[in-house]
Every structure is written in structure tokens, then in C-alpha cells.
PDB file of C-alpha atoms and ligand atoms in Angstrom:
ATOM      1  CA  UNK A   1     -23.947  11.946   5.865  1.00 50.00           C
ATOM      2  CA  UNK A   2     -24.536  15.419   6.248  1.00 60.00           C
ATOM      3  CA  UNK A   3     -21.840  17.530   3.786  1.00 86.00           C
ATOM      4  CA  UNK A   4     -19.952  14.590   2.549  1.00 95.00           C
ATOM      5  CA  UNK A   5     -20.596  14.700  -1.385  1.00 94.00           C
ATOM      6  CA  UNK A   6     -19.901  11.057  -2.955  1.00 97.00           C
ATOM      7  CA  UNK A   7     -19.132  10.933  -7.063  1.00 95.00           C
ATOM      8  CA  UNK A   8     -21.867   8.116  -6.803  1.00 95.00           C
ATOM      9  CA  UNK A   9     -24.779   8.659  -4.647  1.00 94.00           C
ATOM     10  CA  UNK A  10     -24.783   5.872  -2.271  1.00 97.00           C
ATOM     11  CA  UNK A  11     -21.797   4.522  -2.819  1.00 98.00           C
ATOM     12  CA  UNK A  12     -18.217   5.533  -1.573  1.00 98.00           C
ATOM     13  CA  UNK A  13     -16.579   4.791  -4.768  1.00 98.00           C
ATOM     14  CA  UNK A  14     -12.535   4.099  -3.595  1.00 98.00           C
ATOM     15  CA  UNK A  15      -9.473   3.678  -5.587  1.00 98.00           C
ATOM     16  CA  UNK A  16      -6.866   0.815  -5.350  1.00 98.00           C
ATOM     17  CA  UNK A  17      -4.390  -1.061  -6.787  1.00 98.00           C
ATOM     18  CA  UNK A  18      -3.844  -5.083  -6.546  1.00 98.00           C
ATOM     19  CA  UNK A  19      -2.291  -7.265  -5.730  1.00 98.00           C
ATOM     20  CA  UNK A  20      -1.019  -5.709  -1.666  1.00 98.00           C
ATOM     21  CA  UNK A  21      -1.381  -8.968   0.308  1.00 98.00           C
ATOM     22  CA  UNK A  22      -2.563  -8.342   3.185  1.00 98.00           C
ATOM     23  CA  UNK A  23      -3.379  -4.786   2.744  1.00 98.00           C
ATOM     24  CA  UNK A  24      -5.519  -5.347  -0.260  1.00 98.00           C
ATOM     25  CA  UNK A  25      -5.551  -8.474  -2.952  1.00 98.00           C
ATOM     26  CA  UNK A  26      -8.050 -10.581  -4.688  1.00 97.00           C
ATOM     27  CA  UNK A  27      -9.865 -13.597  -3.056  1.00 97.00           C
ATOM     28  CA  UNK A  28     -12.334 -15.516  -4.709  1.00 96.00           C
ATOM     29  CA  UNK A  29     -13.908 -12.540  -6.788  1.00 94.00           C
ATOM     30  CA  UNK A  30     -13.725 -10.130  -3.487  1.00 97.00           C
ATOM     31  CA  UNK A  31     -11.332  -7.863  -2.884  1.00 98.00           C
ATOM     32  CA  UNK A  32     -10.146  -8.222   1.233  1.00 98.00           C
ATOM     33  CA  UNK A  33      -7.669  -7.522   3.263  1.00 98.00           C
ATOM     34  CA  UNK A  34      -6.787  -4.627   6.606  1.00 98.00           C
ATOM     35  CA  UNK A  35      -7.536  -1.878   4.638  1.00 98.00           C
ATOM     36  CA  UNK A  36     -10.552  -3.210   2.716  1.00 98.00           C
ATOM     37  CA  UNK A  37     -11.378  -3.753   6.190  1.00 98.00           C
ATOM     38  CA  UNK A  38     -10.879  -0.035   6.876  1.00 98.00           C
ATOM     39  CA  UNK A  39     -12.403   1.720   4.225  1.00 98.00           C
ATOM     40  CA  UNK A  40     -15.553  -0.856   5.362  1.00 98.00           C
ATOM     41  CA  UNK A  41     -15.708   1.265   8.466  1.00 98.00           C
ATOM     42  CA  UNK A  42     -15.395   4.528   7.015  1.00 98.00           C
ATOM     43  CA  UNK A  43     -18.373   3.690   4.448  1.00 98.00           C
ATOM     44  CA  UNK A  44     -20.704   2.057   6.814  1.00 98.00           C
ATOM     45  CA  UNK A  45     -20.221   5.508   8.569  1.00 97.00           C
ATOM     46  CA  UNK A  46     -21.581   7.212   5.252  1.00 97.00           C
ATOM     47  CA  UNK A  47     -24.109   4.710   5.277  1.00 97.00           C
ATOM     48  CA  UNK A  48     -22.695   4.170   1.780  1.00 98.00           C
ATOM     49  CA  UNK A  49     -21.923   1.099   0.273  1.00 98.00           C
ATOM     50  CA  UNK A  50     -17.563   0.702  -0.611  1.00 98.00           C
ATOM     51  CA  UNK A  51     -17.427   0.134  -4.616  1.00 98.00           C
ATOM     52  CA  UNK A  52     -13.670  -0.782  -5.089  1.00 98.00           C
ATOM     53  CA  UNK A  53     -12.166   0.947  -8.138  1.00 98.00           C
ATOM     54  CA  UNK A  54      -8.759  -1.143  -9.407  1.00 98.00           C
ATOM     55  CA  UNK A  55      -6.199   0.753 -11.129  1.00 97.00           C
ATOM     56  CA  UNK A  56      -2.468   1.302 -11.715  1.00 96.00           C
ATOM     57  CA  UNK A  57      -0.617   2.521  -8.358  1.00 97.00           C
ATOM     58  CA  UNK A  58       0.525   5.189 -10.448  1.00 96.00           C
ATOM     59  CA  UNK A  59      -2.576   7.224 -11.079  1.00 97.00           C
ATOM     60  CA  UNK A  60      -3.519   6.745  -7.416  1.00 98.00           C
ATOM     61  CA  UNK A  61      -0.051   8.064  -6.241  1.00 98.00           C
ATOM     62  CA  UNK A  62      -0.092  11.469  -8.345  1.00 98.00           C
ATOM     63  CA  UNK A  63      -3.467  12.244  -7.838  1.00 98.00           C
ATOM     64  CA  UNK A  64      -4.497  11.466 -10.832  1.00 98.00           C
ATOM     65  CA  UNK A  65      -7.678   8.736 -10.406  1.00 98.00           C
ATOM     66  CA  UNK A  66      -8.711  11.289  -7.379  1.00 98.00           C
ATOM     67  CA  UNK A  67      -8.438  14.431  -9.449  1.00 97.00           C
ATOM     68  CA  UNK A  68     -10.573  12.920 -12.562  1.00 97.00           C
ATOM     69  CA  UNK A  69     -13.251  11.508 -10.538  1.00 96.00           C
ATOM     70  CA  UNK A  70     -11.946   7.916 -11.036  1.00 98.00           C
ATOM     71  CA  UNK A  71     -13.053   7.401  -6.942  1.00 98.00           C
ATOM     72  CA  UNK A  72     -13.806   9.697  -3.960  1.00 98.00           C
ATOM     73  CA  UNK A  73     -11.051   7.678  -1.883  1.00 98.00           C
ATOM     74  CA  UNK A  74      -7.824   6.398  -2.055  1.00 98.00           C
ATOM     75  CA  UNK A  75      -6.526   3.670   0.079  1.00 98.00           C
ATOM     76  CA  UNK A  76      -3.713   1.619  -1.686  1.00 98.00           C
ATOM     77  CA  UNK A  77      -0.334   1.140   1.040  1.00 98.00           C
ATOM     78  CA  UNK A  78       0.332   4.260   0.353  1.00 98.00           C
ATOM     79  CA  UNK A  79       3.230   5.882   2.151  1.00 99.00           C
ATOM     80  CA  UNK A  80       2.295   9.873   3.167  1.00 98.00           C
ATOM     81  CA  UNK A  81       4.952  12.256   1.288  1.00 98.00           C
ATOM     82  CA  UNK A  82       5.083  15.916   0.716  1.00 98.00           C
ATOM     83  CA  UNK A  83       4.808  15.445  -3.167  1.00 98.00           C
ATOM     84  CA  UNK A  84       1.834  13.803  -3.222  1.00 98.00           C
ATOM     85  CA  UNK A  85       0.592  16.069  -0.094  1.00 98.00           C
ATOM     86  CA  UNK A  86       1.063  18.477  -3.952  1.00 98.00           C
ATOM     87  CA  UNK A  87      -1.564  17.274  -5.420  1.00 98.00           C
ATOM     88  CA  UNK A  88      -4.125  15.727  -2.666  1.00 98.00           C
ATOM     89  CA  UNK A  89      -4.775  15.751   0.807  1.00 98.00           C
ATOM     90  CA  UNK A  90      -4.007  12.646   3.182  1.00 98.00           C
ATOM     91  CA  UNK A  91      -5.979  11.764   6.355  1.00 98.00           C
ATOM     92  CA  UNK A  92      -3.867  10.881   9.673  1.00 98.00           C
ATOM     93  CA  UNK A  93      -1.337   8.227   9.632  1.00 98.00           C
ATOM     94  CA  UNK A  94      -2.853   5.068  10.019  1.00 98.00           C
ATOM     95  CA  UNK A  95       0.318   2.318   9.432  1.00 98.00           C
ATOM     96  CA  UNK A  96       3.796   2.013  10.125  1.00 98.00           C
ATOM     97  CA  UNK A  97       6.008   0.927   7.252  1.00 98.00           C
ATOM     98  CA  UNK A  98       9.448   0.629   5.911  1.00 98.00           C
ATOM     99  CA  UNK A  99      11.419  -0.587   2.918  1.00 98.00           C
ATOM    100  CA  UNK A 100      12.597  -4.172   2.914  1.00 98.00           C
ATOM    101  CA  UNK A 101      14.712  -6.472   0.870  1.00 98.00           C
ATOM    102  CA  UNK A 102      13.535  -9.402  -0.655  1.00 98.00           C
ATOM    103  CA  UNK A 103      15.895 -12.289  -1.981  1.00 98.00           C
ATOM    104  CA  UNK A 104      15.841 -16.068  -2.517  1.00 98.00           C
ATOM    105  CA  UNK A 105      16.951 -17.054   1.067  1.00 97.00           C
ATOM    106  CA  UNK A 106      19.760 -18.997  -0.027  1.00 97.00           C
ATOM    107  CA  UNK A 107      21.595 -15.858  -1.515  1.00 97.00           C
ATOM    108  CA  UNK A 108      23.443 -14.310   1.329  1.00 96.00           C
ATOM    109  CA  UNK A 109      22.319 -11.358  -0.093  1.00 97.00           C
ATOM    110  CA  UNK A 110      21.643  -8.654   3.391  1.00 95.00           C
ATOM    111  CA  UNK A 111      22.825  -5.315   2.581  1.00 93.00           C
ATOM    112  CA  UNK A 112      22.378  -2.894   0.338  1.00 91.00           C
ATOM    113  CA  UNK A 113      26.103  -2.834  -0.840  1.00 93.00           C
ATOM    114  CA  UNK A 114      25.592  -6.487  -2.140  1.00 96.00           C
ATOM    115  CA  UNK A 115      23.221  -5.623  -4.554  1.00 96.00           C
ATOM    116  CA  UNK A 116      25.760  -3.977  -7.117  1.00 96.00           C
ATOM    117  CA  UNK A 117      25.870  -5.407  -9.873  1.00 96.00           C
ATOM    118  CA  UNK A 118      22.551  -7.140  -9.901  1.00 98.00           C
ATOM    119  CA  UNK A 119      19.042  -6.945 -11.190  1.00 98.00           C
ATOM    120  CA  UNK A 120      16.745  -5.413  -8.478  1.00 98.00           C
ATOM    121  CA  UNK A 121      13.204  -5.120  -8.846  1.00 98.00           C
ATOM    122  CA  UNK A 122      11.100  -1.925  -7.822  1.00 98.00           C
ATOM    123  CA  UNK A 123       7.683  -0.690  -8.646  1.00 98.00           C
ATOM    124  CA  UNK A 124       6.773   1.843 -10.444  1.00 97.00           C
ATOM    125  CA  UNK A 125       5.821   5.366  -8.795  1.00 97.00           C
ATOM    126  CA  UNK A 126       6.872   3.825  -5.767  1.00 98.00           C
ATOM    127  CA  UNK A 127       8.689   4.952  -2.370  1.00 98.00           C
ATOM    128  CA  UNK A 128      10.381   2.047  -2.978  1.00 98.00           C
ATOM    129  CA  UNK A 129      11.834   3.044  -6.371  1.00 98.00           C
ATOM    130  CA  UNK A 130      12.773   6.105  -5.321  1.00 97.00           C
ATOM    131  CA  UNK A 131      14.697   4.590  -2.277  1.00 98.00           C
ATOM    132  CA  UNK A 132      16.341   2.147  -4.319  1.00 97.00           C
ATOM    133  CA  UNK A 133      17.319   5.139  -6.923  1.00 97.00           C
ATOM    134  CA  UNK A 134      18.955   7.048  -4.445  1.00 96.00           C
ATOM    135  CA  UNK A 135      20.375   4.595  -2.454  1.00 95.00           C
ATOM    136  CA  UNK A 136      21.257   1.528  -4.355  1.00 93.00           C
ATOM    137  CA  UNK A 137      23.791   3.191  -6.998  1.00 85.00           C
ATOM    138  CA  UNK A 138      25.284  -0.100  -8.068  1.00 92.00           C
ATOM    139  CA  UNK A 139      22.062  -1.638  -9.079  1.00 97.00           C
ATOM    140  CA  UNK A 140      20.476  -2.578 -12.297  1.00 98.00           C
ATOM    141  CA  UNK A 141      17.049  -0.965 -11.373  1.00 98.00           C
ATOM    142  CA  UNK A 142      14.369  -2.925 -13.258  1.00 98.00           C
ATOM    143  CA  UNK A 143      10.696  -1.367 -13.120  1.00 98.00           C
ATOM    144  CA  UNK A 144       7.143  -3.517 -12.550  1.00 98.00           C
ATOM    145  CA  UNK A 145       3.695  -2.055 -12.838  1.00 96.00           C
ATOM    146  CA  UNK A 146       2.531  -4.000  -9.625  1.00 97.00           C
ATOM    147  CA  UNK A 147       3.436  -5.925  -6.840  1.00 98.00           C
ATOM    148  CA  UNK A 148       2.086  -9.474  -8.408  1.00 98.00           C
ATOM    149  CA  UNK A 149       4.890  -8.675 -11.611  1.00 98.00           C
ATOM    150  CA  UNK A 150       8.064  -7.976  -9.170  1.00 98.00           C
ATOM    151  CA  UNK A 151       6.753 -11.180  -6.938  1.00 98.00           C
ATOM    152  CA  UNK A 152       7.149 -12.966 -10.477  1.00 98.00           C
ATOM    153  CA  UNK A 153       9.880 -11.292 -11.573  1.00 98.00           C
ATOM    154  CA  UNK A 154      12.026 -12.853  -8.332  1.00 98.00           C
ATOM    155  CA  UNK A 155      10.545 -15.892  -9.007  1.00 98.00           C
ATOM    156  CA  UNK A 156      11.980 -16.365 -12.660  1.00 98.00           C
ATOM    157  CA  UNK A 157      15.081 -15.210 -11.819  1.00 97.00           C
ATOM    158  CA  UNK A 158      14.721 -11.956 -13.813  1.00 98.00           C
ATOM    159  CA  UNK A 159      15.685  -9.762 -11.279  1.00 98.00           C
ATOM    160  CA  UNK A 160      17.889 -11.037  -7.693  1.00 98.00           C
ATOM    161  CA  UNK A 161      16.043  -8.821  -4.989  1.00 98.00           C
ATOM    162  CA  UNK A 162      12.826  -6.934  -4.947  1.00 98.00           C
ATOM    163  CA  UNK A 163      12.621  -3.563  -2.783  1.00 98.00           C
ATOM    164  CA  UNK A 164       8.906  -2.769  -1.667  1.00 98.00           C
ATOM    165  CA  UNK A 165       7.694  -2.333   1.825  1.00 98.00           C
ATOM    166  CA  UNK A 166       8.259  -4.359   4.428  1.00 98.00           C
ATOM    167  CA  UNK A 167       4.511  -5.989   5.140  1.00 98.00           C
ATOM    168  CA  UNK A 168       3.454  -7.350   1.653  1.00 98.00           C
ATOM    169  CA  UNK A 169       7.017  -8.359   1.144  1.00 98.00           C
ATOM    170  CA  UNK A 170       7.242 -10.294   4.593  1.00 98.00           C
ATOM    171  CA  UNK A 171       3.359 -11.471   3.196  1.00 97.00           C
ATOM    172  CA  UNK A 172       4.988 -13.239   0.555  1.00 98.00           C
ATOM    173  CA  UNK A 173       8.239 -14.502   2.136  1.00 98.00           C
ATOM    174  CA  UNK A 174       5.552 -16.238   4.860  1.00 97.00           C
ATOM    175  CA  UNK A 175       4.211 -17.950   2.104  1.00 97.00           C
ATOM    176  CA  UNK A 176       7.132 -18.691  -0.110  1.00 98.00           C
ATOM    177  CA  UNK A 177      10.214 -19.523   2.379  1.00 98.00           C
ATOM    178  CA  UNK A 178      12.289 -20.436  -0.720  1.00 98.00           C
ATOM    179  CA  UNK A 179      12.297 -16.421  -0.220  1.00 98.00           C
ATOM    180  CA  UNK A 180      13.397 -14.044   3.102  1.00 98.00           C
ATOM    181  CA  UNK A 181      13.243 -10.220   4.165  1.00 98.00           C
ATOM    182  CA  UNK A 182      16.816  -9.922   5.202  1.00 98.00           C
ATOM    183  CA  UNK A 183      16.970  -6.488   5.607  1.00 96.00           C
ATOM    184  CA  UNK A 184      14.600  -3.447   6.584  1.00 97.00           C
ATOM    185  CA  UNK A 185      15.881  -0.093   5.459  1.00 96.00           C
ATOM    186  CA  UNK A 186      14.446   1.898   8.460  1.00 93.00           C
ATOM    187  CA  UNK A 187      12.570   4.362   5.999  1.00 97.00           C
ATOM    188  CA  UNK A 188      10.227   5.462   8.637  1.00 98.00           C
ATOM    189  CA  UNK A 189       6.847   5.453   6.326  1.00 98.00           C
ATOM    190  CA  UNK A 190       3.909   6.252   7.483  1.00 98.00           C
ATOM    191  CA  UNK A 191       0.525   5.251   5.429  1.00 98.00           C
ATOM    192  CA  UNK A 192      -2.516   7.729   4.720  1.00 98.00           C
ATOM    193  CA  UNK A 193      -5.784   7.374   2.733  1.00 99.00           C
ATOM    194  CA  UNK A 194      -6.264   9.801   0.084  1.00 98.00           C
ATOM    195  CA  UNK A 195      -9.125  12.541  -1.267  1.00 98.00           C
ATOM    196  CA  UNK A 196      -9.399  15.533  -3.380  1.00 98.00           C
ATOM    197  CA  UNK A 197      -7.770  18.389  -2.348  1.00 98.00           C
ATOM    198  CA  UNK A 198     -10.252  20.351  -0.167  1.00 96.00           C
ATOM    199  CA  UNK A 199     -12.732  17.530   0.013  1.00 97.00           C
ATOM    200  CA  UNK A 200     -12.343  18.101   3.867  1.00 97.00           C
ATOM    201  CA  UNK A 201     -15.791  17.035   4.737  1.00 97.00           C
ATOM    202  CA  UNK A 202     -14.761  13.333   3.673  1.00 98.00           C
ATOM    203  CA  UNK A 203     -11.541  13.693   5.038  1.00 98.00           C
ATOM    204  CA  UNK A 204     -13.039  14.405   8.244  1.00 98.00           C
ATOM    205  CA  UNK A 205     -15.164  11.281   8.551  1.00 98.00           C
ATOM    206  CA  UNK A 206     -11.957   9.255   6.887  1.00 98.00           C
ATOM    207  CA  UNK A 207     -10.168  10.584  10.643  1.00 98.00           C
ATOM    208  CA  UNK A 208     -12.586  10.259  12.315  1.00 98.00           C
ATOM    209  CA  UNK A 209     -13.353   6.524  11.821  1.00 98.00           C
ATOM    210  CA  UNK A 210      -9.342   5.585  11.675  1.00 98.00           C
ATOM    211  CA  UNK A 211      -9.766   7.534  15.471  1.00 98.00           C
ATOM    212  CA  UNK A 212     -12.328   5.718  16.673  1.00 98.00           C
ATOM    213  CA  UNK A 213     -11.005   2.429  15.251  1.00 98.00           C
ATOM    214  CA  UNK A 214      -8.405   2.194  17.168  1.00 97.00           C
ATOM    215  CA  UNK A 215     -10.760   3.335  21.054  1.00 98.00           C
ATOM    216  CA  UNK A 216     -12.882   1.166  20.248  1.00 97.00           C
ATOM    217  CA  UNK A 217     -11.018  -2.293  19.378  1.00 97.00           C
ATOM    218  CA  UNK A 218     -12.233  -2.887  15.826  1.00 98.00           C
ATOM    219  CA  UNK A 219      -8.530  -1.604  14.401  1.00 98.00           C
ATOM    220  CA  UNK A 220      -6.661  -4.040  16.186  1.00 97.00           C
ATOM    221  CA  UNK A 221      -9.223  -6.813  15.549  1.00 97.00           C
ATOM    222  CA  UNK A 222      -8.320  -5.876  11.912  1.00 98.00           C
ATOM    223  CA  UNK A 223      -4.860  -6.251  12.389  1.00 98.00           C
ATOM    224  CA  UNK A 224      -5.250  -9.603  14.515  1.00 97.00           C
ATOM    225  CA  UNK A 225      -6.848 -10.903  11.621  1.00 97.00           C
ATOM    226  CA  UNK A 226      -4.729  -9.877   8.591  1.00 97.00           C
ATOM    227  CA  UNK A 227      -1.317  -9.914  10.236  1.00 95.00           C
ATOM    228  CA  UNK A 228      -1.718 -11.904  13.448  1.00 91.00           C
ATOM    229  CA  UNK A 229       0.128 -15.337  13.396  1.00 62.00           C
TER     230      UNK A 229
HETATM  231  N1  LIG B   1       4.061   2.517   0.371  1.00 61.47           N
HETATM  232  C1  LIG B   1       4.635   2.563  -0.943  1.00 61.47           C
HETATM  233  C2  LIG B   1       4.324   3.887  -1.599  1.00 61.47           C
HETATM  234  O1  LIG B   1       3.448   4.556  -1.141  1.00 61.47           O
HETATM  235  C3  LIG B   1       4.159   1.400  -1.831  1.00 61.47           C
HETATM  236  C4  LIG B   1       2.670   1.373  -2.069  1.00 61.47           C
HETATM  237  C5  LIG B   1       2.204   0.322  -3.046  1.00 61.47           C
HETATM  238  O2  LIG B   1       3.001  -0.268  -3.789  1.00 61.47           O
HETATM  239  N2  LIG B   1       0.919   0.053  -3.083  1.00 61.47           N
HETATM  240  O3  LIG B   1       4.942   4.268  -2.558  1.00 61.47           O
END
């Protein structure tokens, strides 16, 4: 692809963080989901093959694994925000998102105000956490690396409600109905893959590809298949 530089020749080397059911998580030994799905698109444009790159949320989110060479391309939920526009560039908004409440379903737990008091779950480096922080002023705020440790963290009992976006949290409520999303928080998030600052020859293909994606059908055969019922 004419311009586009990758770190490793042949290979669009992308950044992620697991587990983001159905976004991104761990099936067999392959990593799949909608935006797996995505960044396939976006490398078969580069006639490059997509190396997946797993790492803490955290060094995706500040730039970090993009700025040290860690991958070429972010793609990990990740919510578009004007500090982390600071420190990389995003491509187009690509997903609609909010922040949701999870709770065991039995726990008449549906508002914010209820949560005073208790144990609530967030992730680290997250919109999430930083919705809960400035929202949630009653709460015990209790901080996980990773979705897969708040999931389990609910789960023991260690903490009462998780707060984390609304489409791996529904994910898991789907498959656990001993657990519910009983509130969305209306947080109006919108998702964006990341590069290097200035690395606008790859961002260009990135939009490019999420464009076309959704003219020519293969975005909503995506969704169909990772969130349809
Ligand atoms: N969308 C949220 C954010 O960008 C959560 C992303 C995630 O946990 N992978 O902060």
C-alpha cells in the first residue's frame, strides 16, 4: 500500500487489550470478535496480514504502546476523548457507546444514588472510572486491570456493581442472568481506532475501510454476527 509504513513489513501489527466480549476476547487460541473483524478489513486492504498485540488498556489509552512502537494500530473499545486526541490521532467514529451499570439482578440496585456506600468496580484508565469518579461520590471506587477481573470481582461479591460500557457489560449479563444492566448513563461515547500522531497515511486507509464498510454491507454483517440475537 502505497505510503502506508507498517513497524513490521507485511504485517499490520495492532494493539489490544482482552478480554472485550464481543468487541474483542479469546476463543480457542484466536482472538475474534466485531472489531477483530474490522481491523481484518483494514489489513486485507494493506494486503498485510493483522498480528494482534495484547496489552494492558492502559498503555493503549495514553498512547503509550502506539508511541513506542508496541503496534501500528489501536483498536481496543476505545471511547474517542480530547485527552487522548493529546497524545494520538483517532480515525472516524465507528461505535456508539455508553456507560452502564452492572449488578446481581436481584439487588434492586438502578440508580446511581443507590450505590453509596458500596463497593463499585471500574477499570483502570477507563471512561468508565472517570465517570464513576465524578459522578458516583458515595462510592467505594475499587480499580481492575481488565474487564475479565471486574466480571470476577462481581462475581465474588468483592465489589456490588461494575461500571464499564454498556455492550461488553450487556455481553456478560446475556450470558450470566444471575446479573442485569439496569441502568445506562447516557454518556454519549463514541469509539475510534488509534495511530501515531501524524501517521495520516494509515489513518487514511483506517477511514477509509470503516467508510466503505458500512456502503458496502460487510459492517453490518459484522454487527449481525457479534451482536445480533
Ligand atoms: N470505552 C471505554 C474507554 O475507552 C472502555 C474501553 C475498554 O475498557 N476497553 O475508556
Amino acid at each position: 500500500e502505497g505510503g502506508v509504513e507498517l513497524t513490521n513489513p507485511g504485517q499490520l501489527t495492532w494493539c489490544t487489550s482482552l478480554p472485550y466480549e464481543p468487541f474483542e476476547f479469546q476463543q480457542g487460541d484466536q482472538v475474534v470478535g466485531f472489531e477483530v473483524d474490522l481491523v481484518a478489513l483494514i489489513a486485507e486492504r494493506l494486503n498485510a496480514t493483522p498480528t494482534v498485540v495484547v496489552t494492558a488498556f492502559e498503555g493503549i489509552q495514553s498512547g503509550t504502546d502506539l508511541t513506542v512502537g508496541t503496534c501500528d494500530l489501536a483498536a481496543a473499545g476505545m471511547t474517542i476523548t480530547p485527552t487522548r486526541e493529546e497524545n494520538f490521532d483517532f480515525s472516524e467514529p465507528f461505535f456508539d457507546a455508553t456507560q452502564a451499570l452492572l449488578v446481581r439482578a436481584d439487588s434492586g440496585i438502578t440508580t446511581a444514588e443507590q450505590l453509596a456506600g458500596r463497593n463499585v468496580g471500574v477499570q483502570n484508565g477507563t471512561t468508565g472510572a472517570d465517570y464513576a469518579a465524578a459522578n458516583i461520590p458515595g462510592a467505594n471506587l475499587v480499580t481492575f486491570e481488565d474487564l475479565g477481573l471486574l466480571t470476577t470481582a462481581i462475581q465474588t461479591g468483592q465489589v456490588d456493581a461494575v461500571i464499564q460500557d454498556n455492550g461488553p457489560l450487556l455481553s456478560f449479563a446475556t450470558q450470566n442472568p444471575e446479573f442485569a444492566v439496569t441502568t445506562e448513563f447516557d454518556t454519549g461515547e463514541q469509539y475510534g481506532m488509534g495511530v501515531r500522531t501524524g501517521n495520516t497515511a494509515l489513518l487514511d486507509v483506517v477511514n477509509e475501510v470503516l467508510a466503505t464498510s458500512r456502503t458496502d454491507g460487510t459492517y453490518d454483517a459484522a454487527y449481525e454476527k457479534w451482536f445480533g440475537t
